[in-house]
Tab-separated table of C-alpha atoms in Angstrom:
chain	number	residue	atom	x	y	z
A	194	UNK	CA	61.579	-78.586	-32.130
A	195	UNK	CA	60.167	-78.592	-28.989
A	196	UNK	CA	61.475	-74.889	-28.561
A	197	UNK	CA	59.898	-74.161	-31.610
A	198	UNK	CA	56.242	-75.751	-31.005
A	199	UNK	CA	56.619	-73.905	-27.677
A	200	UNK	CA	57.670	-70.818	-29.056
A	201	UNK	CA	55.681	-70.188	-32.359
A	202	UNK	CA	52.558	-72.485	-32.144
A	203	UNK	CA	51.384	-71.644	-28.707
A	204	UNK	CA	48.267	-69.736	-29.272
A	205	UNK	CA	49.019	-66.791	-26.950
A	206	UNK	CA	52.411	-65.995	-28.535
A	207	UNK	CA	50.590	-66.010	-31.836
A	208	UNK	CA	47.634	-63.644	-30.919
A	209	UNK	CA	50.067	-61.626	-29.443
A	210	UNK	CA	52.235	-61.217	-32.509
A	211	UNK	CA	49.249	-60.981	-34.514
A	212	UNK	CA	47.266	-58.280	-32.648
A	213	UNK	CA	50.566	-56.330	-32.359
A	214	UNK	CA	50.766	-56.349	-36.082
A	215	UNK	CA	46.981	-55.311	-36.804
A	216	UNK	CA	47.966	-52.483	-34.735
A	217	UNK	CA	49.592	-50.848	-37.681
A	218	UNK	CA	47.615	-51.747	-40.434
A	219	UNK	CA	44.635	-49.635	-39.946
A	220	UNK	CA	44.446	-45.798	-39.436
A	221	UNK	CA	43.997	-45.215	-35.281
A	222	UNK	CA	43.088	-41.904	-33.655
A	223	UNK	CA	45.751	-40.255	-31.652
A	224	UNK	CA	44.478	-41.675	-28.175
A	225	UNK	CA	44.622	-45.437	-29.754
A	226	UNK	CA	47.933	-44.684	-30.963
A	227	UNK	CA	48.964	-43.877	-27.558
A	228	UNK	CA	47.441	-46.592	-26.243
A	229	UNK	CA	49.424	-48.973	-28.810
A	230	UNK	CA	52.562	-47.089	-27.782
A	231	UNK	CA	52.269	-46.797	-24.001
A	232	UNK	CA	50.010	-49.556	-23.239
A	233	UNK	CA	47.580	-46.557	-21.373
A	234	UNK	CA	46.081	-43.279	-22.454
A	235	UNK	CA	44.135	-40.514	-20.199
A	236	UNK	CA	41.543	-38.825	-22.196
A	237	UNK	CA	40.971	-35.297	-22.264
A	238	UNK	CA	37.565	-35.297	-21.499
A	239	UNK	CA	35.848	-35.709	-18.381
A	240	UNK	CA	33.103	-38.377	-17.209
A	241	UNK	CA	30.201	-36.089	-15.557
A	242	UNK	CA	30.354	-37.567	-12.253
A	243	UNK	CA	27.094	-35.791	-11.593
A	244	UNK	CA	25.060	-37.793	-13.378
A	245	UNK	CA	25.725	-40.920	-11.030
A	246	UNK	CA	24.446	-41.147	-7.358
A	247	UNK	CA	27.856	-42.210	-5.746
A	248	UNK	CA	26.452	-41.943	-1.936
A	249	UNK	CA	25.119	-45.439	-2.374
A	250	UNK	CA	28.895	-46.775	-3.558
A	251	UNK	CA	30.840	-44.677	-1.025
A	252	UNK	CA	31.604	-44.908	2.574
A	253	UNK	CA	34.381	-42.991	3.716
A	254	UNK	CA	33.654	-43.050	7.318
A	255	UNK	CA	35.156	-46.522	7.879
A	256	UNK	CA	38.464	-46.983	5.532
A	257	UNK	CA	40.020	-49.694	7.506
A	258	UNK	CA	40.886	-51.893	4.588
A	259	UNK	CA	43.480	-52.287	1.740
A	260	UNK	CA	40.658	-52.191	-0.950
A	261	UNK	CA	36.832	-52.440	-1.732
A	262	UNK	CA	34.543	-53.156	-4.144
A	263	UNK	CA	30.964	-52.329	-4.473
A	264	UNK	CA	28.917	-53.555	-7.738
A	265	UNK	CA	27.118	-50.977	-9.774
A	266	UNK	CA	23.830	-51.582	-10.645
A	267	UNK	CA	22.526	-51.960	-13.871
A	268	UNK	CA	20.934	-48.599	-14.725
A	269	UNK	CA	23.777	-46.981	-13.279
A	270	UNK	CA	25.734	-48.988	-15.478
A	271	UNK	CA	23.373	-47.772	-18.600
A	272	UNK	CA	24.082	-44.339	-17.588
A	273	UNK	CA	27.771	-44.795	-17.373
A	274	UNK	CA	28.365	-46.651	-20.634
A	275	UNK	CA	26.017	-44.383	-22.677
A	276	UNK	CA	27.701	-41.322	-21.539
A	277	UNK	CA	31.467	-42.957	-22.212
A	278	UNK	CA	29.698	-44.052	-25.573
A	279	UNK	CA	28.814	-39.987	-26.131
A	280	UNK	CA	32.377	-38.516	-25.917
A	281	UNK	CA	33.775	-41.172	-28.027
A	282	UNK	CA	35.550	-43.645	-25.618
A	283	UNK	CA	34.360	-46.918	-26.981
A	284	UNK	CA	35.613	-45.524	-30.758
A	285	UNK	CA	39.166	-46.339	-29.168
A	286	UNK	CA	38.457	-49.521	-27.465
A	287	UNK	CA	37.220	-50.817	-30.421
A	288	UNK	CA	40.197	-49.576	-32.510
A	289	UNK	CA	42.312	-51.300	-29.818
A	290	UNK	CA	40.305	-54.461	-28.897
A	291	UNK	CA	37.613	-55.045	-31.978
A	292	UNK	CA	33.950	-54.791	-32.250
A	293	UNK	CA	32.580	-57.525	-30.286
A	294	UNK	CA	32.975	-56.257	-27.091
A	295	UNK	CA	32.134	-57.683	-23.857
A	296	UNK	CA	31.912	-55.603	-20.318
A	297	UNK	CA	32.236	-57.309	-16.945
A	298	UNK	CA	33.480	-56.308	-13.470
A	299	UNK	CA	31.580	-53.250	-13.333
A	300	UNK	CA	32.397	-52.152	-9.766
A	301	UNK	CA	33.409	-49.094	-7.542
A	302	UNK	CA	37.162	-49.553	-6.157
A	303	UNK	CA	38.061	-47.953	-3.089
A	304	UNK	CA	41.456	-48.135	-1.753
A	305	UNK	CA	41.614	-47.517	1.956
A	306	UNK	CA	43.796	-46.886	4.475
A	307	UNK	CA	45.871	-50.260	5.027
A	308	UNK	CA	48.858	-50.674	3.170
A	309	UNK	CA	49.749	-54.233	1.282
A	310	UNK	CA	52.238	-55.829	-0.948
A	311	UNK	CA	50.176	-58.934	-1.459
A	312	UNK	CA	48.328	-60.454	-4.408
A	313	UNK	CA	47.471	-57.604	-6.453
A	314	UNK	CA	49.540	-55.235	-4.657
A	315	UNK	CA	52.825	-56.557	-6.593
A	316	UNK	CA	53.718	-55.101	-9.754
A	317	UNK	CA	51.764	-58.029	-12.050
A	318	UNK	CA	50.221	-58.433	-15.526
A	319	UNK	CA	46.869	-60.159	-15.537
A	320	UNK	CA	47.540	-63.073	-17.439
A	321	UNK	CA	44.340	-62.587	-19.735
A	322	UNK	CA	46.266	-61.558	-23.243
A	323	UNK	CA	45.106	-58.242	-24.727
A	324	UNK	CA	42.209	-56.581	-22.462
A	325	UNK	CA	41.515	-53.155	-21.197
A	326	UNK	CA	40.204	-51.303	-18.057
A	327	UNK	CA	38.424	-48.305	-17.732
A	328	UNK	CA	39.249	-46.509	-14.592
A	329	UNK	CA	36.670	-43.117	-13.876
A	330	UNK	CA	38.410	-41.107	-11.009
A	331	UNK	CA	36.222	-40.075	-8.106
A	332	UNK	CA	38.266	-37.794	-6.529
A	333	UNK	CA	40.221	-34.751	-7.106
A	334	UNK	CA	43.561	-34.683	-7.744
A	335	UNK	CA	45.500	-36.022	-4.786
A	336	UNK	CA	49.397	-36.991	-5.249
A	337	UNK	CA	49.458	-38.573	-1.749
A	338	UNK	CA	47.167	-41.083	-3.200
A	339	UNK	CA	48.138	-44.705	-4.863
A	340	UNK	CA	48.323	-43.869	-8.655
A	341	UNK	CA	47.823	-46.076	-10.975
A	342	UNK	CA	51.387	-47.457	-11.578
A	343	UNK	CA	52.182	-48.677	-15.105
A	344	UNK	CA	55.111	-49.933	-16.988
A	345	UNK	CA	55.131	-47.833	-20.191
A	346	UNK	CA	55.645	-50.414	-23.167
A	347	UNK	CA	55.529	-53.619	-21.110
A	348	UNK	CA	51.787	-54.986	-22.721
A	349	UNK	CA	53.884	-55.617	-26.058
A	350	UNK	CA	57.263	-57.341	-24.530
A	351	UNK	CA	55.172	-59.667	-22.188
A	352	UNK	CA	55.168	-63.176	-24.661
A	353	UNK	CA	54.286	-66.338	-22.793
A	354	UNK	CA	54.017	-67.532	-18.833
A	355	UNK	CA	53.578	-70.687	-17.651
A	356	UNK	CA	52.406	-70.071	-14.293
A	357	UNK	CA	51.222	-67.552	-11.262
A	358	UNK	CA	54.735	-66.551	-10.419
A	359	UNK	CA	55.449	-65.852	-14.120
A	360	UNK	CA	52.915	-63.068	-13.799
A	361	UNK	CA	54.141	-61.406	-10.811
A	362	UNK	CA	57.631	-58.932	-11.039
A	363	UNK	CA	59.667	-57.191	-8.742
A	364	UNK	CA	59.826	-53.517	-8.139
A	365	UNK	CA	61.624	-51.929	-10.831
A	366	UNK	CA	61.142	-48.256	-9.850
A	367	UNK	CA	60.559	-47.608	-13.793
A	368	UNK	CA	56.772	-47.217	-13.709
A	369	UNK	CA	54.901	-44.067	-14.938
A	370	UNK	CA	52.264	-42.913	-11.994
A	371	UNK	CA	49.167	-42.074	-13.181
A	372	UNK	CA	46.949	-39.775	-11.147
A	373	UNK	CA	43.570	-38.795	-11.904
A	374	UNK	CA	41.378	-35.702	-11.275
A	375	UNK	CA	37.698	-35.803	-10.558
A	376	UNK	CA	36.223	-37.522	-13.924
A	377	UNK	CA	39.279	-38.428	-15.487
A	378	UNK	CA	39.013	-41.264	-18.070
A	379	UNK	CA	41.768	-43.526	-18.133
A	380	UNK	CA	42.033	-46.618	-20.078
A	381	UNK	CA	44.894	-49.160	-19.620
A	382	UNK	CA	45.668	-52.813	-21.130
A	383	UNK	CA	46.037	-55.217	-18.114
A	384	UNK	CA	48.521	-57.238	-20.090
A	385	UNK	CA	51.093	-54.516	-19.496
A	386	UNK	CA	52.712	-54.815	-15.979
A	387	UNK	CA	50.892	-52.567	-13.786
A	388	UNK	CA	50.186	-51.907	-9.935
A	389	UNK	CA	52.530	-51.599	-7.182
A	390	UNK	CA	53.182	-51.887	-3.424
A	391	UNK	CA	50.527	-50.096	-1.716
A	392	UNK	CA	52.309	-47.679	0.417
A	393	UNK	CA	49.868	-44.761	0.710
A	394	UNK	CA	47.182	-44.331	3.431
A	395	UNK	CA	44.738	-41.867	1.373
A	396	UNK	CA	41.853	-43.140	0.433
A	397	UNK	CA	40.545	-42.583	-3.245
A	398	UNK	CA	38.140	-44.220	-5.227
A	399	UNK	CA	37.392	-45.086	-8.932
A	400	UNK	CA	34.619	-46.368	-11.213
A	401	UNK	CA	36.880	-49.628	-12.657
A	402	UNK	CA	35.038	-51.424	-15.786
A	403	UNK	CA	36.838	-54.301	-17.831
A	404	UNK	CA	36.584	-54.774	-21.677
A	405	UNK	CA	37.203	-57.576	-23.865
A	406	UNK	CA	36.394	-58.963	-27.242
A	407	UNK	CA	35.580	-61.902	-28.399
A	408	UNK	CA	36.698	-63.707	-31.527
A	409	UNK	CA	39.171	-65.495	-33.336
A	410	UNK	CA	42.600	-65.791	-31.332
A	411	UNK	CA	41.160	-64.399	-28.564
A	412	UNK	CA	41.102	-65.460	-25.130
A	413	UNK	CA	37.078	-65.459	-25.411
A	414	UNK	CA	35.997	-67.391	-28.374
A	415	UNK	CA	33.436	-69.723	-29.484
A	416	UNK	CA	34.305	-72.774	-27.787
A	417	UNK	CA	34.252	-71.535	-24.329
A	418	UNK	CA	32.321	-68.088	-24.422
A	419	UNK	CA	29.328	-69.849	-22.773
A	420	UNK	CA	31.320	-71.099	-19.604
A	421	UNK	CA	33.489	-67.959	-19.114
A	422	UNK	CA	29.913	-65.609	-19.525
A	423	UNK	CA	28.439	-67.619	-16.714
A	424	UNK	CA	31.465	-67.707	-14.709
A	425	UNK	CA	32.338	-63.601	-15.089
A	426	UNK	CA	28.690	-62.284	-16.153
A	427	UNK	CA	30.021	-60.445	-19.187
A	428	UNK	CA	27.185	-57.881	-20.794
A	429	UNK	CA	27.696	-57.307	-24.125
A	430	UNK	CA	28.366	-53.873	-24.730
A	431	UNK	CA	25.763	-53.082	-27.208
A	432	UNK	CA	23.413	-53.826	-24.438
A	433	UNK	CA	24.627	-51.161	-21.974
A	434	UNK	CA	24.814	-48.263	-24.674
A	435	UNK	CA	21.893	-48.591	-26.954
């Protein structure tokens, strides 16, 4: 009986099965179908990088760190989100996550010249359930930099976890290595196993945006929305694209 209650009544388990079921109910675009199958997709269209003044966020004179984040100001965020909306990015994300979308993090992430195998530089999933990140690549393609490592299909196989150690995994050697070119747009589900030991010293940067939906059987719902929005600084998608 205890096993039955843990396995089938745990909210995270029910939520995953429920949304995996919905993936096959309604028609989806080809990009969303790739996202459903693999946990990631790389869009054919590129983001017009020249629309953002990146000089205030990027400094390649001092790269003596593992990673560094710079918060994107609101005016630039609106430009980024509107451009992404114009090329159909959020149609894909709404098909996958739902309509009531919240955006947060909103940073420019730069990887420096130091190596690491700690914390987020281990293969892991983010323990947030169904959630997406967008990477907009800010460098020309370079196969000597750290790619986005992703274990294809793992977003559908992780059912439950009890603690932090359950979200970290051994380097199994079967990750997809996803590289971007300048303006490439990569979307991935953070519930899948991603990242890996940082063993490269070539710097690179991405615009990193996190999107999550609010609603039934979601991590963010009516009960915790106020506290979570204060903690993470959510911005409603409609405030950014209108």
